[in-house]
Amino acid sequence: MSDEWDSDWTSRPDGSAAALAGRLAARMALFAGVGEPYPPLGSMIGMEFSKGHGTENDFVVLPDLDARLDLRADRVAALCDRRRGLGADGVLRVARAGALRAAGVLDALPEGVGDDDWFMDYRNGDGSIAEMCGNGVRVFAHYLRATGLEGAAEFVVGSRAGARPVVVHSCDGWTADVSVGMGTVTELGTSSATVGGQTFTGLGIDVGNPHLACVEDSLTADKLAALDLTAAPQFAADFFPHGVNIEILTPLVDGVVDMRVYERGVGETRSCGTGTVAAAAAALRADGREEGEVRVRVPGGEVLVAVRDGAAELRGPSVLVGSGRIDDDWWNALA
Ligand SMILES: N[C@@H](CCC[C@H](N)C(=O)O)C(=O)O
């Protein structure tokens, strides 16, 4: 972690009124000394963050261009906690791949990713690292464009699953429409999982991260909405030794499916971009096809998935909600 985030008064975890008054006085004195107006609490020092979502799969975005942040699992989990933190399904650290490699966050660069490429360092809400996040990439690309960190509308975002080319079709400070090349879709075979007391059989699919996409013929959108996804599903751990994201979906009708998801490292989310790709591939396969376009409706909105030549493209929205600073005292007290 950077020294600038660890000054004497920011590192004290003492949250008492006396301690707070002391810190305020120290800030006021500091600013009075240089003739500057006193800044609002939290505006002087503290990590910048933004909050965004893709079809309501939400993320804390942390710009960390020098890759100095120590993104320990407990810190990520606290940040993502909806009561004691900012609240999110995951964290997106923004840096160049080379900076993350130099800082030891990445041992080596994934295939197709260069030192100068942007890299989405993605963490699940429980602090675990995942290879890829399809909704996250759209928000990541939107953030880069909206902040001016990236000037081009087409560029590459590196992920642990490899290079993901993005096209930002339209974008302002609030919303964006983004396409992502999601790479190869690999079928792993059939497996099953028990969700809310019901057993579903599906297709194991790797899109950089592991999925079990279960197309259930008897499901309607209403029956899907009534499923209980509060408890963690049971799945075949020998089939998915690193855990799995589980999608339950209706069969393909007129190019549309409805999907819900239980994400590894998070729980039920209102959308999962890689999950929609797995769902589209499984729905096409169940329909006797290997290619095609599928509109995937999720609780948080909808996205468009195209599967062609064994690879997929995902297109959907991104929303940037706002930005601010994380209090250093809060962050350091997590140590
Ligand atoms: N929400 C993401 C997927 C995030 C990673 C996943 N939970 C995993 O552990 O593989 C998406 O939009 O793809």
XYZ file of C-alpha atoms and ligand atoms in Angstrom:
348
model
C 0.000 0.000 0.000
C 1.167 3.523 -0.735
C 2.827 5.610 1.979
C 0.544 8.526 1.180
C -2.376 6.444 2.480
C -0.604 5.718 5.705
C 0.154 9.058 7.299
C 0.079 9.309 11.095
C -3.486 10.511 11.329
C -4.969 8.350 8.569
C -3.617 5.111 9.988
C -5.239 5.464 13.413
C -8.223 3.160 13.664
C -9.558 5.127 16.656
C -13.063 6.239 15.681
C -13.883 8.054 18.941
C -15.274 11.600 18.866
C -12.073 12.904 20.437
C -9.929 11.190 17.835
C -12.132 12.493 15.007
C -11.960 16.023 16.402
C -8.176 15.671 16.564
C -7.982 14.601 12.944
C -10.261 17.430 11.827
C -8.128 19.931 13.721
C -4.998 18.498 12.123
C -6.516 18.867 8.655
C -7.667 22.417 9.342
C -4.268 23.400 10.685
C -2.558 21.849 7.711
C -4.705 23.749 5.244
C -4.639 26.989 7.227
C -0.845 26.754 7.081
C -0.824 26.761 3.285
C -3.599 29.322 2.963
C -6.059 26.906 1.319
C -9.758 26.647 2.190
C -10.518 23.710 4.430
C -11.638 20.779 2.248
C -14.696 18.669 3.040
C -14.113 15.570 5.144
C -12.713 12.770 3.056
C -11.805 14.914 0.079
C -8.161 15.465 0.903
C -6.810 11.967 1.145
C -8.489 8.714 0.281
C -8.712 6.303 -2.550
C -10.851 7.388 -5.428
C -13.660 5.049 -6.408
C -16.555 4.930 -8.820
C -19.633 2.780 -8.644
C -21.178 1.276 -11.748
C -23.244 -1.614 -12.985
C -23.982 -3.664 -16.077
C -27.608 -4.865 -16.029
C -27.490 -4.359 -12.249
C -24.438 -6.570 -11.697
C -22.662 -3.879 -9.688
C -19.034 -3.016 -9.097
C -16.757 -0.721 -7.165
C -14.211 0.607 -9.659
C -10.796 1.420 -8.157
C -8.384 3.376 -10.365
C -4.918 2.250 -9.270
C -2.663 3.081 -12.179
C 0.535 2.393 -10.241
C -0.906 -0.884 -8.903
C -0.059 0.098 -5.337
C -3.214 -1.081 -3.638
C -3.074 -4.149 -1.470
C -6.398 -5.716 -2.517
C -6.526 -8.320 0.212
C -9.577 -10.580 0.210
C -10.849 -9.204 3.534
C -10.641 -5.623 2.233
C -12.483 -6.484 -0.972
C -15.150 -8.321 1.030
C -15.582 -5.325 3.358
C -15.799 -2.911 0.423
C -18.456 -5.084 -1.257
C -20.472 -5.597 1.917
C -23.806 -3.796 1.479
C -24.014 -2.776 5.141
C -20.495 -2.108 6.382
C -18.961 -1.120 3.031
C -19.964 0.543 -0.231
C -21.772 -2.572 -1.446
C -21.170 -4.372 -4.747
C -21.011 -7.785 -6.393
C -17.344 -7.258 -7.186
C -14.360 -4.926 -7.508
C -12.664 -3.800 -10.726
C -9.128 -2.496 -10.241
C -8.101 -0.270 -13.174
C -4.441 -0.458 -14.213
C -2.242 -1.284 -17.173
C -1.175 -4.926 -17.416
C 2.510 -3.993 -17.166
C 1.985 -2.101 -13.888
C 0.208 -5.106 -12.371
C 3.022 -7.404 -13.508
C 5.706 -5.094 -12.113
C 3.821 -4.930 -8.781
C 3.614 -8.744 -8.608
C -0.196 -8.820 -8.864
C 0.199 -10.839 -12.079
C 2.984 -13.440 -12.334
C 2.857 -13.309 -16.112
C 0.650 -11.686 -18.715
C -2.160 -13.851 -20.088
C -1.921 -14.782 -23.767
C -2.614 -11.890 -26.098
C -2.251 -9.234 -23.389
C 0.601 -6.704 -23.667
C 2.207 -4.530 -20.985
C 0.482 -1.431 -22.365
C -3.003 -2.915 -22.466
C -5.546 -1.995 -19.842
C -6.162 -4.842 -17.413
C -9.336 -5.502 -15.449
C -8.152 -6.951 -12.130
C -11.484 -8.467 -11.087
C -12.389 -9.655 -7.577
C -15.630 -11.312 -6.471
C -17.581 -9.867 -3.555
C -16.129 -12.482 -1.166
C -12.615 -11.328 -2.111
C -11.790 -14.269 -4.384
C -10.156 -13.686 -7.767
C -12.018 -14.711 -10.915
C -10.684 -15.009 -14.426
C -13.313 -12.917 -16.185
C -16.407 -10.789 -15.739
C -18.495 -9.967 -18.803
C -20.565 -7.208 -17.219
C -17.467 -5.874 -15.493
C -15.591 -5.454 -18.782
C -18.343 -3.218 -20.144
C -18.313 -1.052 -17.019
C -14.493 -1.014 -17.077
C -14.428 0.163 -20.711
C -17.134 2.764 -20.009
C -15.166 4.072 -17.016
C -11.982 4.437 -19.109
C -13.842 6.374 -21.818
C -15.887 8.519 -19.424
C -12.829 9.572 -17.418
C -10.733 10.236 -20.533
C -8.157 7.622 -19.525
C -8.815 6.007 -22.919
C -9.333 8.069 -26.058
C -10.228 5.317 -28.537
C -13.635 3.714 -28.930
C -12.073 0.321 -29.681
C -9.348 -1.128 -27.511
C -8.271 -4.253 -25.659
C -9.016 -4.999 -22.020
C -6.827 -7.716 -20.546
C -8.282 -10.207 -18.107
C -6.933 -13.348 -16.464
C -8.847 -15.260 -19.153
C -6.977 -13.394 -21.910
C -7.449 -10.327 -24.097
C -10.995 -9.036 -24.508
C -11.468 -6.545 -27.378
C -14.148 -3.961 -26.643
C -16.097 -1.515 -28.795
C -17.743 1.404 -27.001
C -20.582 2.181 -29.426
C -21.883 5.162 -27.467
C -20.955 6.660 -24.143
C -21.483 9.621 -21.846
C -20.668 10.117 -18.171
C -23.731 8.119 -17.187
C -24.493 5.354 -19.687
C -22.732 3.394 -22.395
C -23.452 0.681 -24.935
C -20.505 -1.706 -25.178
C -19.644 -4.873 -27.136
C -17.033 -7.322 -25.872
C -15.311 -10.148 -27.720
C -15.735 -12.877 -25.096
C -13.315 -15.390 -26.603
C -13.739 -19.116 -27.022
C -16.770 -20.990 -25.683
C -15.672 -24.475 -24.589
C -18.196 -27.178 -23.774
C -17.178 -29.357 -20.833
C -19.946 -31.969 -20.885
C -23.060 -32.600 -18.832
C -23.387 -32.137 -15.084
C -26.108 -31.281 -12.610
C -26.748 -29.093 -9.579
C -29.380 -28.801 -6.891
C -30.844 -25.331 -6.582
C -33.649 -24.447 -4.161
C -34.392 -28.145 -3.592
C -34.667 -28.936 -7.331
C -32.065 -30.751 -9.379
C -31.198 -29.274 -12.765
C -29.048 -30.853 -15.465
C -27.013 -28.607 -17.691
C -24.004 -28.083 -19.900
C -20.663 -27.278 -18.333
C -19.205 -24.346 -20.276
C -15.898 -22.547 -19.960
C -15.812 -18.947 -21.179
C -12.619 -18.166 -19.297
C -14.439 -18.937 -16.065
C -16.568 -22.026 -15.316
C -20.339 -22.246 -15.758
C -23.089 -24.818 -15.568
C -25.905 -23.586 -17.807
C -29.136 -25.497 -17.213
C -31.864 -25.147 -19.846
C -35.041 -26.425 -18.212
C -37.803 -27.193 -20.721
C -40.601 -26.985 -18.157
C -39.614 -23.488 -16.990
C -41.551 -20.354 -17.860
C -40.351 -16.849 -16.971
C -42.808 -16.830 -14.040
C -41.662 -20.199 -12.703
C -38.053 -19.084 -13.034
C -38.803 -15.914 -11.073
C -40.326 -18.021 -8.291
C -37.222 -20.205 -7.807
C -35.475 -19.873 -4.458
C -31.824 -19.005 -5.100
C -30.987 -17.881 -1.587
C -28.995 -20.977 -0.575
C -25.745 -21.986 -2.254
C -26.433 -24.683 -4.887
C -24.898 -28.130 -4.562
C -22.817 -29.187 -7.549
C -20.330 -31.913 -8.538
C -17.059 -30.684 -7.043
C -15.058 -33.276 -9.001
C -16.478 -31.834 -12.256
C -15.909 -28.238 -11.165
C -12.859 -28.381 -8.851
C -12.552 -24.580 -8.774
C -16.241 -23.940 -8.169
C -18.827 -22.893 -10.716
C -21.319 -20.198 -11.653
C -24.752 -21.750 -12.160
C -27.330 -20.445 -14.637
C -30.920 -21.654 -14.766
C -32.808 -20.674 -17.917
C -35.920 -21.114 -19.991
C -35.664 -22.756 -23.421
C -34.994 -20.601 -26.468
C -38.194 -19.149 -27.946
C -38.015 -16.599 -30.774
C -34.367 -15.921 -29.991
C -35.009 -15.083 -26.309
C -34.261 -16.820 -22.993
C -34.859 -15.791 -19.383
C -32.026 -16.542 -16.976
C -31.141 -16.379 -13.311
C -27.699 -17.005 -11.904
C -25.952 -18.015 -8.700
C -22.400 -16.722 -8.969
C -19.323 -18.335 -7.498
C -17.877 -16.008 -4.875
C -20.947 -13.779 -4.731
C -24.364 -15.503 -4.513
C -27.385 -14.663 -6.619
C -26.729 -11.579 -8.730
C -29.109 -9.692 -11.003
C -26.960 -10.518 -14.024
C -23.730 -12.242 -15.055
C -22.192 -11.422 -18.442
C -20.117 -14.580 -18.787
C -23.194 -16.449 -17.521
C -25.339 -14.997 -20.317
C -22.776 -16.240 -22.847
C -22.847 -19.737 -21.316
C -26.654 -19.600 -21.235
C -26.874 -18.556 -24.883
C -24.494 -21.326 -25.961
C -26.447 -23.935 -23.949
C -29.818 -22.672 -25.252
C -28.590 -22.833 -28.860
C -27.186 -26.312 -28.285
C -30.509 -27.471 -26.752
C -32.174 -26.086 -29.879
C -29.879 -28.216 -32.057
C -27.663 -25.306 -33.127
C -24.073 -24.254 -32.549
C -24.375 -20.661 -33.685
C -26.836 -17.822 -33.507
C -27.924 -14.694 -31.650
C -29.721 -14.873 -28.327
C -31.358 -12.119 -26.310
C -30.805 -13.021 -22.662
C -33.228 -11.454 -20.173
C -31.979 -11.322 -16.589
C -33.522 -9.734 -13.473
C -31.369 -6.628 -14.059
C -32.112 -6.064 -17.752
C -31.081 -7.748 -20.966
C -28.048 -8.326 -23.166
C -27.414 -9.681 -26.640
C -25.078 -12.645 -27.183
C -23.833 -13.807 -30.575
C -22.109 -17.196 -30.840
C -20.121 -17.773 -34.021
C -17.219 -20.059 -34.957
C -16.894 -21.312 -31.385
C -16.510 -17.798 -29.939
C -18.946 -15.261 -28.508
C -19.653 -11.551 -28.502
C -21.615 -9.865 -25.732
C -23.340 -6.502 -26.161
C -25.078 -4.614 -23.404
C -25.357 -1.476 -21.301
C -23.172 0.041 -18.625
C -24.173 2.648 -16.058
C -21.816 4.789 -13.955
C -23.676 5.811 -10.814
C -21.207 8.145 -9.134
C -17.789 8.499 -7.596
C -16.142 9.539 -4.366
C -13.320 8.757 -1.990
C -12.877 5.910 0.437
C -11.906 7.124 3.873
C -8.333 6.106 4.662
C -9.136 5.532 8.312
C -11.800 3.025 7.336
C -9.484 1.297 4.855
C -6.517 1.165 7.211
C -8.646 -0.061 10.106
C -9.271 -3.215 8.037
C -5.593 -4.107 8.479
N -20.527 -11.233 -12.873
C -19.502 -11.640 -13.739
C -18.782 -12.914 -13.392
C -17.888 -12.705 -12.185
C -17.001 -13.872 -11.862
C -17.726 -15.078 -11.348
N -18.446 -14.841 -10.139
C -16.709 -16.207 -11.137
O -16.267 -16.433 -10.002
O -16.326 -16.844 -12.124
C -19.868 -11.533 -15.190
O -20.586 -10.575 -15.514
O -19.391 -12.314 -16.012
